[in-house]
PDB file of C-alpha atoms in Angstrom:
ATOM      1  CA  MET A   1     -51.337 -42.714 -82.536  1.00  0.00           C
ATOM      2  CA  ASP A   2     -54.185 -40.172 -81.964  1.00  0.00           C
ATOM      3  CA  LEU A   3     -55.087 -38.274 -84.879  1.00  0.00           C
ATOM      4  CA  ASP A   4     -57.991 -35.956 -84.009  1.00  0.00           C
ATOM      5  CA  GLY A   5     -59.133 -38.359 -81.227  1.00  0.00           C
ATOM      6  CA  ASP A   6     -59.219 -41.371 -83.126  1.00  0.00           C
ATOM      7  CA  LEU A   7     -56.565 -44.181 -82.208  1.00  0.00           C
ATOM      8  CA  HIS A   8     -54.061 -46.033 -84.850  1.00  0.00           C
ATOM      9  CA  ALA A   9     -52.475 -49.007 -83.959  1.00  0.00           C
ATOM     10  CA  LEU A  10     -49.459 -49.517 -85.959  1.00  0.00           C
ATOM     11  CA  VAL A  11     -47.723 -52.734 -85.837  1.00  0.00           C
ATOM     12  CA  CYS A  12     -43.658 -53.400 -86.299  1.00  0.00           C
ATOM     13  CA  GLY A  13     -42.296 -56.980 -87.210  1.00  0.00           C
ATOM     14  CA  ASP A  14     -41.621 -59.330 -90.257  1.00  0.00           C
ATOM     15  CA  GLY A  15     -40.710 -56.710 -92.174  1.00  0.00           C
ATOM     16  CA  ARG A  16     -42.849 -54.101 -92.399  1.00  0.00           C
ATOM     17  CA  VAL A  17     -45.486 -52.236 -91.154  1.00  0.00           C
ATOM     18  CA  ARG A  18     -49.399 -52.324 -90.890  1.00  0.00           C
ATOM     19  CA  ARG A  19     -51.508 -49.787 -89.744  1.00  0.00           C
ATOM     20  CA  PHE A  20     -54.960 -50.696 -88.567  1.00  0.00           C
ATOM     21  CA  ARG A  21     -57.895 -47.614 -87.001  1.00  0.00           C
ATOM     22  CA  ALA A  22     -58.420 -48.852 -83.514  1.00  0.00           C
ATOM     23  CA  GLY A  23     -60.941 -46.371 -81.045  1.00  0.00           C
ATOM     24  CA  ARG A  24     -61.701 -43.171 -79.824  1.00  0.00           C
ATOM     25  CA  SER A  25     -59.249 -41.515 -77.321  1.00  0.00           C
ATOM     26  CA  SER A  26     -62.162 -40.633 -75.278  1.00  0.00           C
ATOM     27  CA  SER A  27     -63.412 -43.869 -75.033  1.00  0.00           C
ATOM     28  CA  ALA A  28     -59.672 -45.695 -73.465  1.00  0.00           C
ATOM     29  CA  ALA A  29     -59.063 -43.033 -71.572  1.00  0.00           C
ATOM     30  CA  ASN A  30     -62.571 -43.683 -69.630  1.00  0.00           C
ATOM     31  CA  ALA A  31     -61.580 -47.446 -69.667  1.00  0.00           C
ATOM     32  CA  VAL A  32     -58.058 -46.364 -68.120  1.00  0.00           C
ATOM     33  CA  GLU A  33     -59.553 -44.812 -65.758  1.00  0.00           C
ATOM     34  CA  SER A  34     -62.156 -47.277 -65.112  1.00  0.00           C
ATOM     35  CA  ALA A  35     -58.989 -50.263 -64.549  1.00  0.00           C
ATOM     36  CA  ARG A  36     -56.899 -48.197 -62.545  1.00  0.00           C
ATOM     37  CA  LEU A  37     -60.076 -47.063 -60.075  1.00  0.00           C
ATOM     38  CA  THR A  38     -60.201 -51.198 -60.022  1.00  0.00           C
ATOM     39  CA  LEU A  39     -56.780 -51.565 -58.958  1.00  0.00           C
ATOM     40  CA  ARG A  40     -56.380 -49.637 -56.174  1.00  0.00           C
ATOM     41  CA  ARG A  41     -59.201 -50.548 -54.464  1.00  0.00           C
ATOM     42  CA  LEU A  42     -58.060 -54.812 -55.282  1.00  0.00           C
ATOM     43  CA  ALA A  43     -54.833 -53.379 -53.324  1.00  0.00           C
ATOM     44  CA  TYR A  44     -57.368 -52.831 -50.294  1.00  0.00           C
ATOM     45  CA  GLU A  45     -58.670 -56.166 -50.440  1.00  0.00           C
ATOM     46  CA  CYS A  46     -62.019 -55.211 -51.646  1.00  0.00           C
ATOM     47  CA  ALA A  47     -64.997 -57.449 -49.462  1.00  0.00           C
ATOM     48  CA  ASP A  48     -65.939 -58.440 -53.502  1.00  0.00           C
ATOM     49  CA  ALA A  49     -62.666 -58.803 -54.759  1.00  0.00           C
ATOM     50  CA  ASP A  50     -64.284 -62.210 -57.086  1.00  0.00           C
ATOM     51  CA  ARG A  51     -66.805 -59.577 -57.908  1.00  0.00           C
ATOM     52  CA  MET A  52     -63.699 -57.000 -58.478  1.00  0.00           C
ATOM     53  CA  LEU A  53     -60.781 -59.255 -60.186  1.00  0.00           C
ATOM     54  CA  ALA A  54     -64.098 -60.360 -62.682  1.00  0.00           C
ATOM     55  CA  ARG A  55     -64.353 -56.291 -63.734  1.00  0.00           C
ATOM     56  CA  LEU A  56     -61.491 -55.858 -64.429  1.00  0.00           C
ATOM     57  CA  THR A  57     -61.407 -59.284 -66.592  1.00  0.00           C
ATOM     58  CA  THR A  58     -64.581 -57.158 -69.141  1.00  0.00           C
ATOM     59  CA  LEU A  59     -62.245 -53.982 -68.983  1.00  0.00           C
ATOM     60  CA  GLY A  60     -58.832 -55.662 -70.403  1.00  0.00           C
ATOM     61  CA  ALA A  61     -61.182 -57.626 -73.253  1.00  0.00           C
ATOM     62  CA  ARG A  62     -62.714 -52.783 -73.298  1.00  0.00           C
ATOM     63  CA  LEU A  63     -58.903 -51.261 -73.352  1.00  0.00           C
ATOM     64  CA  GLU A  64     -58.027 -54.404 -76.238  1.00  0.00           C
ATOM     65  CA  ALA A  65     -60.693 -53.442 -78.268  1.00  0.00           C
ATOM     66  CA  VAL A  66     -59.924 -49.610 -77.650  1.00  0.00           C
ATOM     67  CA  LEU A  67     -55.956 -49.268 -77.597  1.00  0.00           C
ATOM     68  CA  LEU A  68     -55.702 -52.109 -80.636  1.00  0.00           C
ATOM     69  CA  GLY A  69     -58.257 -52.583 -81.489  1.00  0.00           C
ATOM     70  CA  PRO A  70     -57.569 -55.525 -85.405  1.00  0.00           C
ATOM     71  CA  ALA A  71     -54.035 -54.495 -84.472  1.00  0.00           C
ATOM     72  CA  ALA A  72     -55.090 -57.471 -81.815  1.00  0.00           C
ATOM     73  CA  ARG A  73     -54.820 -60.469 -83.586  1.00  0.00           C
ATOM     74  CA  HIS A  74     -51.018 -59.179 -85.308  1.00  0.00           C
ATOM     75  CA  LEU A  75     -48.777 -59.511 -82.528  1.00  0.00           C
ATOM     76  CA  GLY A  76     -47.778 -62.784 -83.468  1.00  0.00           C
ATOM     77  CA  ASP A  77     -46.490 -65.388 -81.050  1.00  0.00           C
ATOM     78  CA  GLY A  78     -43.358 -63.202 -79.195  1.00  0.00           C
ATOM     79  CA  PRO A  79     -42.296 -60.681 -77.072  1.00  0.00           C
ATOM     80  CA  VAL A  80     -44.070 -56.925 -77.692  1.00  0.00           C
ATOM     81  CA  VAL A  81     -42.983 -54.053 -77.044  1.00  0.00           C
ATOM     82  CA  VAL A  82     -45.554 -50.565 -76.653  1.00  0.00           C
ATOM     83  CA  VAL A  83     -45.238 -47.450 -77.811  1.00  0.00           C
ATOM     84  CA  PRO A  84     -47.944 -45.674 -76.311  1.00  0.00           C
ATOM     85  CA  THR A  85     -49.235 -42.184 -77.300  1.00  0.00           C
ATOM     86  CA  GLY A  86     -48.034 -40.011 -74.535  1.00  0.00           C
ATOM     87  CA  GLY A  87     -51.865 -39.713 -73.088  1.00  0.00           C
ATOM     88  CA  LEU A  88     -51.778 -43.827 -72.660  1.00  0.00           C
ATOM     89  CA  HIS A  89     -48.633 -44.231 -70.582  1.00  0.00           C
ATOM     90  CA  GLY A  90     -50.728 -45.341 -67.150  1.00  0.00           C
ATOM     91  CA  VAL A  91     -52.059 -48.329 -69.095  1.00  0.00           C
ATOM     92  CA  PRO A  92     -52.685 -51.777 -67.818  1.00  0.00           C
ATOM     93  CA  TRP A  93     -51.257 -53.438 -70.572  1.00  0.00           C
ATOM     94  CA  ALA A  94     -50.632 -56.963 -68.838  1.00  0.00           C
ATOM     95  CA  LEU A  95     -55.539 -56.921 -68.218  1.00  0.00           C
ATOM     96  CA  LEU A  96     -54.886 -56.591 -72.466  1.00  0.00           C
ATOM     97  CA  PRO A  97     -55.845 -60.348 -73.015  1.00  0.00           C
ATOM     98  CA  ALA A  98     -53.622 -60.584 -76.343  1.00  0.00           C
ATOM     99  CA  LEU A  99     -50.642 -59.566 -73.683  1.00  0.00           C
ATOM    100  CA  ALA A 100     -52.020 -61.120 -70.931  1.00  0.00           C
ATOM    101  CA  ASP A 101     -50.021 -64.734 -72.044  1.00  0.00           C
ATOM    102  CA  ARG A 102     -46.631 -63.182 -73.236  1.00  0.00           C
ATOM    103  CA  PRO A 103     -44.024 -60.526 -72.287  1.00  0.00           C
ATOM    104  CA  HIS A 104     -43.824 -57.294 -72.865  1.00  0.00           C
ATOM    105  CA  ALA A 105     -42.640 -53.946 -72.285  1.00  0.00           C
ATOM    106  CA  VAL A 106     -43.588 -50.187 -72.891  1.00  0.00           C
ATOM    107  CA  ALA A 107     -41.291 -47.974 -74.045  1.00  0.00           C
ATOM    108  CA  PRO A 108     -42.073 -43.506 -74.278  1.00  0.00           C
ATOM    109  CA  SER A 109     -40.996 -44.162 -78.023  1.00  0.00           C
ATOM    110  CA  ALA A 110     -39.246 -46.276 -80.323  1.00  0.00           C
ATOM    111  CA  SER A 111     -35.323 -44.598 -80.424  1.00  0.00           C
ATOM    112  CA  ALA A 112     -35.883 -44.483 -76.227  1.00  0.00           C
ATOM    113  CA  TRP A 113     -35.858 -48.506 -76.480  1.00  0.00           C
ATOM    114  CA  LEU A 114     -33.980 -48.697 -79.895  1.00  0.00           C
ATOM    115  CA  ASN A 115     -30.846 -46.761 -76.858  1.00  0.00           C
ATOM    116  CA  SER A 116     -31.960 -48.536 -74.138  1.00  0.00           C
ATOM    117  CA  LEU A 117     -30.604 -52.594 -75.698  1.00  0.00           C
ATOM    118  CA  ALA A 118     -27.341 -51.313 -75.764  1.00  0.00           C
ATOM    119  CA  VAL A 119     -27.044 -49.038 -71.923  1.00  0.00           C
ATOM    120  CA  PRO A 120     -24.152 -51.209 -70.494  1.00  0.00           C
ATOM    121  CA  ALA A 121     -24.987 -53.382 -67.227  1.00  0.00           C
ATOM    122  CA  GLY A 122     -22.688 -51.824 -65.088  1.00  0.00           C
ATOM    123  CA  SER A 123     -21.609 -53.900 -61.320  1.00  0.00           C
ATOM    124  CA  GLY A 124     -23.560 -54.195 -57.745  1.00  0.00           C
ATOM    125  CA  GLU A 125     -26.932 -55.246 -55.876  1.00  0.00           C
ATOM    126  CA  VAL A 126     -28.656 -52.369 -54.202  1.00  0.00           C
ATOM    127  CA  LEU A 127     -31.023 -53.221 -51.813  1.00  0.00           C
ATOM    128  CA  VAL A 128     -33.538 -50.031 -50.264  1.00  0.00           C
ATOM    129  CA  ARG A 129     -36.011 -50.486 -47.489  1.00  0.00           C
ATOM    130  CA  GLY A 130     -37.480 -47.153 -46.297  1.00  0.00           C
ATOM    131  CA  PRO A 131     -39.983 -47.009 -43.319  1.00  0.00           C
ATOM    132  CA  GLY A 132     -43.646 -46.924 -42.994  1.00  0.00           C
ATOM    133  CA  LEU A 133     -44.085 -49.586 -44.915  1.00  0.00           C
ATOM    134  CA  ALA A 134     -46.647 -51.864 -44.833  1.00  0.00           C
ATOM    135  CA  THR A 135     -44.297 -54.686 -44.430  1.00  0.00           C
ATOM    136  CA  LEU A 136     -41.866 -53.531 -43.663  1.00  0.00           C
ATOM    137  CA  GLY A 137     -40.265 -54.684 -46.231  1.00  0.00           C
ATOM    138  CA  ALA A 138     -40.561 -57.962 -45.897  1.00  0.00           C
ATOM    139  CA  GLU A 139     -39.336 -59.716 -49.205  1.00  0.00           C
ATOM    140  CA  VAL A 140     -35.681 -57.145 -49.024  1.00  0.00           C
ATOM    141  CA  PRO A 141     -34.324 -59.892 -45.909  1.00  0.00           C
ATOM    142  CA  VAL A 142     -35.431 -62.730 -48.820  1.00  0.00           C
ATOM    143  CA  LEU A 143     -33.494 -60.890 -51.993  1.00  0.00           C
ATOM    144  CA  THR A 144     -30.289 -60.620 -48.568  1.00  0.00           C
ATOM    145  CA  ARG A 145     -29.942 -63.694 -49.866  1.00  0.00           C
ATOM    146  CA  MET A 146     -30.402 -64.023 -53.352  1.00  0.00           C
ATOM    147  CA  TYR A 147     -28.001 -61.411 -53.866  1.00  0.00           C
ATOM    148  CA  PRO A 148     -25.078 -61.571 -50.830  1.00  0.00           C
ATOM    149  CA  SER A 149     -22.773 -58.963 -51.580  1.00  0.00           C
ATOM    150  CA  ALA A 150     -25.493 -57.257 -52.347  1.00  0.00           C
ATOM    151  CA  ARG A 151     -25.352 -53.440 -50.528  1.00  0.00           C
ATOM    152  CA  VAL A 152     -28.561 -52.770 -49.021  1.00  0.00           C
ATOM    153  CA  LEU A 153     -29.564 -48.708 -46.543  1.00  0.00           C
ATOM    154  CA  GLU A 154     -32.058 -49.870 -44.732  1.00  0.00           C
ATOM    155  CA  ASP A 155     -33.146 -48.799 -40.494  1.00  0.00           C
ATOM    156  CA  GLY A 156     -32.063 -44.922 -40.593  1.00  0.00           C
ATOM    157  CA  SER A 157     -28.644 -45.661 -42.779  1.00  0.00           C
ATOM    158  CA  ALA A 158     -31.101 -45.293 -46.547  1.00  0.00           C
ATOM    159  CA  THR A 159     -31.262 -41.323 -46.121  1.00  0.00           C
ATOM    160  CA  ALA A 160     -31.178 -39.925 -50.069  1.00  0.00           C
ATOM    161  CA  SER A 161     -28.364 -38.544 -49.877  1.00  0.00           C
ATOM    162  CA  ALA A 162     -26.899 -42.359 -49.162  1.00  0.00           C
ATOM    163  CA  VAL A 163     -29.216 -44.615 -51.455  1.00  0.00           C
ATOM    164  CA  LEU A 164     -27.812 -41.407 -54.395  1.00  0.00           C
ATOM    165  CA  ASP A 165     -24.372 -42.836 -53.937  1.00  0.00           C
ATOM    166  CA  SER A 166     -25.593 -46.145 -53.838  1.00  0.00           C
ATOM    167  CA  LEU A 167     -27.373 -46.064 -56.694  1.00  0.00           C
ATOM    168  CA  ASN A 168     -24.925 -44.450 -59.355  1.00  0.00           C
ATOM    169  CA  GLY A 169     -23.119 -47.182 -61.843  1.00  0.00           C
ATOM    170  CA  THR A 170     -24.761 -50.116 -60.559  1.00  0.00           C
ATOM    171  CA  ALA A 171     -26.346 -52.741 -62.135  1.00  0.00           C
ATOM    172  CA  LEU A 172     -29.780 -53.983 -59.860  1.00  0.00           C
ATOM    173  CA  ALA A 173     -31.392 -51.599 -57.505  1.00  0.00           C
ATOM    174  CA  HIS A 174     -34.664 -52.450 -55.616  1.00  0.00           C
ATOM    175  CA  ILE A 175     -35.746 -49.792 -53.776  1.00  0.00           C
ATOM    176  CA  ALA A 176     -39.029 -50.393 -51.142  1.00  0.00           C
ATOM    177  CA  ALA A 177     -40.507 -47.167 -50.223  1.00  0.00           C
ATOM    178  CA  HIS A 178     -43.361 -44.941 -50.779  1.00  0.00           C
ATOM    179  CA  GLY A 179     -43.509 -43.242 -53.023  1.00  0.00           C
ATOM    180  CA  THR A 180     -45.868 -39.370 -54.500  1.00  0.00           C
ATOM    181  CA  PHE A 181     -46.132 -39.107 -57.845  1.00  0.00           C
ATOM    182  CA  ARG A 182     -47.028 -34.864 -57.795  1.00  0.00           C
ATOM    183  CA  ALA A 183     -49.189 -34.401 -60.805  1.00  0.00           C
ATOM    184  CA  ASP A 184     -48.841 -30.219 -59.981  1.00  0.00           C
ATOM    185  CA  ASN A 185     -44.905 -30.772 -60.830  1.00  0.00           C
ATOM    186  CA  PRO A 186     -43.702 -34.505 -62.224  1.00  0.00           C
ATOM    187  CA  LEU A 187     -39.925 -33.327 -61.122  1.00  0.00           C
ATOM    188  CA  PHE A 188     -41.119 -33.671 -57.431  1.00  0.00           C
ATOM    189  CA  SER A 189     -42.383 -36.738 -56.864  1.00  0.00           C
ATOM    190  CA  ALA A 190     -40.363 -38.465 -55.061  1.00  0.00           C
ATOM    191  CA  LEU A 191     -39.699 -41.810 -53.144  1.00  0.00           C
ATOM    192  CA  ALA A 192     -39.771 -41.480 -48.676  1.00  0.00           C
ATOM    193  CA  LEU A 193     -36.200 -42.409 -47.154  1.00  0.00           C
ATOM    194  CA  ASP A 194     -34.660 -42.049 -43.673  1.00  0.00           C
ATOM    195  CA  ASP A 195     -34.342 -37.988 -43.562  1.00  0.00           C
ATOM    196  CA  GLY A 196     -36.757 -37.736 -45.941  1.00  0.00           C
ATOM    197  CA  PRO A 197     -37.327 -37.755 -49.883  1.00  0.00           C
ATOM    198  CA  LEU A 198     -35.377 -38.619 -52.804  1.00  0.00           C
ATOM    199  CA  THR A 199     -37.421 -36.352 -56.048  1.00  0.00           C
ATOM    200  CA  VAL A 200     -36.715 -36.474 -59.729  1.00  0.00           C
ATOM    201  CA  TYR A 201     -34.256 -33.669 -59.276  1.00  0.00           C
ATOM    202  CA  ASP A 202     -31.665 -35.634 -56.987  1.00  0.00           C
ATOM    203  CA  PHE A 203     -31.665 -38.439 -59.770  1.00  0.00           C
ATOM    204  CA  GLU A 204     -31.306 -35.798 -62.414  1.00  0.00           C
ATOM    205  CA  ARG A 205     -27.365 -35.965 -60.141  1.00  0.00           C
ATOM    206  CA  LEU A 206     -26.602 -39.215 -60.674  1.00  0.00           C
ATOM    207  CA  GLY A 207     -23.736 -39.238 -63.128  1.00  0.00           C
ATOM    208  CA  ARG A 208     -25.539 -43.076 -64.673  1.00  0.00           C
ATOM    209  CA  ALA A 209     -28.411 -44.346 -63.668  1.00  0.00           C
ATOM    210  CA  PRO A 210     -28.761 -48.324 -62.449  1.00  0.00           C
ATOM    211  CA  HIS A 211     -28.608 -50.204 -64.821  1.00  0.00           C
ATOM    212  CA  ARG A 212     -32.317 -52.491 -63.598  1.00  0.00           C
ATOM    213  CA  LEU A 213     -33.995 -50.832 -61.422  1.00  0.00           C
ATOM    214  CA  VAL A 214     -37.703 -52.238 -59.017  1.00  0.00           C
ATOM    215  CA  LEU A 215     -39.586 -49.217 -57.424  1.00  0.00           C
ATOM    216  CA  PRO A 216     -42.705 -51.935 -56.015  1.00  0.00           C
ATOM    217  CA  SER A 217     -44.436 -49.731 -54.426  1.00  0.00           C
ATOM    218  CA  CYS A 218     -47.320 -46.774 -54.419  1.00  0.00           C
ATOM    219  CA  GLY A 219     -47.631 -46.159 -58.460  1.00  0.00           C
ATOM    220  CA  SER A 220     -43.990 -44.902 -59.070  1.00  0.00           C
ATOM    221  CA  GLY A 221     -44.372 -45.425 -62.771  1.00  0.00           C
ATOM    222  CA  ARG A 222     -46.698 -42.746 -63.214  1.00  0.00           C
ATOM    223  CA  LEU A 223     -46.169 -40.876 -65.423  1.00  0.00           C
ATOM    224  CA  LEU A 224     -47.377 -37.306 -66.711  1.00  0.00           C
ATOM    225  CA  PRO A 225     -47.030 -36.033 -70.507  1.00  0.00           C
ATOM    226  CA  VAL A 226     -46.525 -32.492 -71.318  1.00  0.00           C
ATOM    227  CA  GLY A 227     -47.164 -31.311 -75.002  1.00  0.00           C
ATOM    228  CA  ALA A 228     -46.638 -33.334 -77.446  1.00  0.00           C
ATOM    229  CA  ASP A 229     -43.484 -36.232 -76.844  1.00  0.00           C
ATOM    230  CA  GLU A 230     -42.338 -35.516 -73.481  1.00  0.00           C
ATOM    231  CA  LEU A 231     -43.656 -37.401 -70.276  1.00  0.00           C
ATOM    232  CA  LEU A 232     -41.990 -35.916 -66.807  1.00  0.00           C
ATOM    233  CA  GLY A 233     -42.048 -38.806 -63.921  1.00  0.00           C
ATOM    234  CA  LEU A 234     -39.718 -40.848 -61.752  1.00  0.00           C
ATOM    235  CA  THR A 235     -38.899 -43.861 -64.554  1.00  0.00           C
ATOM    236  CA  ALA A 236     -38.670 -40.987 -67.497  1.00  0.00           C
ATOM    237  CA  ALA A 237     -36.396 -39.273 -65.575  1.00  0.00           C
ATOM    238  CA  LEU A 238     -34.443 -42.519 -65.438  1.00  0.00           C
ATOM    239  CA  LEU A 239     -34.239 -43.773 -68.989  1.00  0.00           C
ATOM    240  CA  PRO A 240     -32.312 -41.013 -69.989  1.00  0.00           C
ATOM    241  CA  LEU A 241     -29.525 -41.630 -67.478  1.00  0.00           C
ATOM    242  CA  GLY A 242     -29.168 -45.006 -68.716  1.00  0.00           C
ATOM    243  CA  THR A 243     -31.485 -47.284 -66.777  1.00  0.00           C
ATOM    244  CA  ALA A 244     -31.554 -50.026 -69.315  1.00  0.00           C
ATOM    245  CA  GLY A 245     -34.837 -51.862 -67.444  1.00  0.00           C
ATOM    246  CA  ILE A 246     -37.519 -50.864 -64.273  1.00  0.00           C
ATOM    247  CA  VAL A 247     -40.367 -52.735 -63.008  1.00  0.00           C
ATOM    248  CA  ALA A 248     -42.615 -50.484 -61.170  1.00  0.00           C
ATOM    249  CA  SER A 249     -46.892 -50.320 -59.854  1.00  0.00           C
ATOM    250  CA  LEU A 250     -48.729 -47.506 -61.973  1.00  0.00           C
ATOM    251  CA  VAL A 251     -51.048 -47.422 -59.128  1.00  0.00           C
ATOM    252  CA  PRO A 252     -50.918 -48.370 -55.471  1.00  0.00           C
ATOM    253  CA  VAL A 253     -50.928 -51.383 -54.350  1.00  0.00           C
ATOM    254  CA  ASN A 254     -50.861 -54.225 -51.248  1.00  0.00           C
ATOM    255  CA  ASP A 255     -47.568 -54.604 -49.851  1.00  0.00           C
ATOM    256  CA  PRO A 256     -47.710 -57.701 -48.335  1.00  0.00           C
ATOM    257  CA  ALA A 257     -49.108 -59.108 -51.859  1.00  0.00           C
ATOM    258  CA  THR A 258     -46.571 -57.276 -53.473  1.00  0.00           C
ATOM    259  CA  VAL A 259     -43.543 -59.065 -51.643  1.00  0.00           C
ATOM    260  CA  PRO A 260     -44.064 -62.698 -53.175  1.00  0.00           C
ATOM    261  CA  LEU A 261     -44.667 -61.194 -56.174  1.00  0.00           C
ATOM    262  CA  MET A 262     -40.922 -58.970 -55.977  1.00  0.00           C
ATOM    263  CA  VAL A 263     -39.819 -62.517 -55.193  1.00  0.00           C
ATOM    264  CA  SER A 264     -40.078 -64.868 -57.961  1.00  0.00           C
ATOM    265  CA  LEU A 265     -39.693 -61.930 -59.978  1.00  0.00           C
ATOM    266  CA  HIS A 266     -35.658 -61.890 -58.610  1.00  0.00           C
ATOM    267  CA  GLU A 267     -36.101 -65.090 -59.522  1.00  0.00           C
ATOM    268  CA  ALA A 268     -36.265 -64.929 -62.517  1.00  0.00           C
ATOM    269  CA  LEU A 269     -33.698 -61.444 -62.481  1.00  0.00           C
ATOM    270  CA  ARG A 270     -31.196 -63.902 -61.601  1.00  0.00           C
ATOM    271  CA  ALA A 271     -31.870 -66.735 -64.370  1.00  0.00           C
ATOM    272  CA  GLY A 272     -30.486 -63.613 -66.863  1.00  0.00           C
ATOM    273  CA  ALA A 273     -34.127 -62.902 -67.973  1.00  0.00           C
ATOM    274  CA  THR A 274     -35.303 -59.053 -68.997  1.00  0.00           C
ATOM    275  CA  CYS A 275     -37.510 -57.140 -67.015  1.00  0.00           C
ATOM    276  CA  ALA A 276     -40.418 -58.086 -69.268  1.00  0.00           C
ATOM    277  CA  ASP A 277     -39.700 -61.304 -68.945  1.00  0.00           C
ATOM    278  CA  ALA A 278     -39.068 -62.038 -65.668  1.00  0.00           C
ATOM    279  CA  LEU A 279     -42.079 -59.591 -64.972  1.00  0.00           C
ATOM    280  CA  HIS A 280     -44.293 -62.117 -66.994  1.00  0.00           C
ATOM    281  CA  ARG A 281     -43.006 -65.161 -65.592  1.00  0.00           C
ATOM    282  CA  ALA A 282     -44.324 -63.484 -62.359  1.00  0.00           C
ATOM    283  CA  ARG A 283     -47.813 -63.673 -62.796  1.00  0.00           C
ATOM    284  CA  ARG A 284     -47.758 -66.774 -64.178  1.00  0.00           C
ATOM    285  CA  ALA A 285     -46.995 -67.564 -60.125  1.00  0.00           C
ATOM    286  CA  THR A 286     -48.841 -66.175 -58.235  1.00  0.00           C
ATOM    287  CA  CYS A 287     -51.037 -67.611 -56.697  1.00  0.00           C
ATOM    288  CA  ALA A 288     -55.269 -67.304 -57.790  1.00  0.00           C
ATOM    289  CA  ASP A 289     -55.990 -65.041 -54.520  1.00  0.00           C
ATOM    290  CA  PRO A 290     -57.866 -62.151 -56.151  1.00  0.00           C
ATOM    291  CA  VAL A 291     -55.122 -59.076 -54.505  1.00  0.00           C
ATOM    292  CA  ARG A 292     -52.398 -61.611 -55.868  1.00  0.00           C
ATOM    293  CA  GLN A 293     -53.702 -61.517 -58.791  1.00  0.00           C
ATOM    294  CA  ALA A 294     -54.619 -57.551 -58.861  1.00  0.00           C
ATOM    295  CA  THR A 295     -51.713 -56.602 -57.441  1.00  0.00           C
ATOM    296  CA  ALA A 296     -49.124 -58.338 -60.386  1.00  0.00           C
ATOM    297  CA  LEU A 297     -51.353 -56.597 -63.184  1.00  0.00           C
ATOM    298  CA  SER A 298     -50.548 -53.616 -61.629  1.00  0.00           C
ATOM    299  CA  PHE A 299     -46.695 -53.640 -61.887  1.00  0.00           C
ATOM    300  CA  VAL A 300     -44.916 -52.586 -65.891  1.00  0.00           C
ATOM    301  CA  ALA A 301     -41.369 -53.113 -67.429  1.00  0.00           C
ATOM    302  CA  LEU A 302     -40.435 -50.036 -68.822  1.00  0.00           C
ATOM    303  CA  GLY A 303     -37.205 -50.272 -71.400  1.00  0.00           C
ATOM    304  CA  ALA A 304     -35.158 -52.933 -72.798  1.00  0.00           C
ATOM    305  CA  ALA A 305     -33.260 -54.639 -70.388  1.00  0.00           C
TER     306      ALA A 305
END
């Protein structure tokens, strides 16, 4: 929480709540922006990628000090659920040393996370390939073999209405499509499909959102805080509609480097992992290439499923 510009971390576990004073919110904002900028640079195969990856390590330690402070030593050994204050929903949490080697999920609020635990699972899978991807959504044919009964929308059939209809009540959806975030009006943030954008407004017409949703492209996990507690953006709209788990990128990512990450992620999901655990396993399976490492660090798991 943010009290007069000072960040305080509340650690809930073992039947108690402990409060630790961390850093200044202004320092956190600067560190977060530096980390996001470095991840964006690495997405386009920066010539000094190794140096940029080393910088991310330094920034991760800086982020941990300012966001968690002494709380980092009291997180225990298991998975962690992070509930950030509104202005910190763009943090690439996997950079923090205390979180890097454990599954962790992010939730807009503790109540939203608890509610997502009770969401029914739905049925079926939907795989979508939108236009203009550098890899043409190369992971989708692989995922089609993993999910042989999935509905696949691509090559002209991935229209906004068809995708929206297919998502209603499904167990798992993977939408490989470019996205745009509208900071001036986050409700017009959209995914680019064959006949145009699918906006946040469109998603709010769903009777029941997909139980799990994977968004592998273009900063689709970005959220904008409004007021004290409200968040606007694509993922913020879906959680109240019944989506219990989301994997999305916080910054634009390198399309080719995303493909093996998504394949590893779905292998873990099919084995019964939650989104947070699956993303953790996919990160651990990533090779030492700096661009692939940065890509894996750019994703976040939201919700409980």
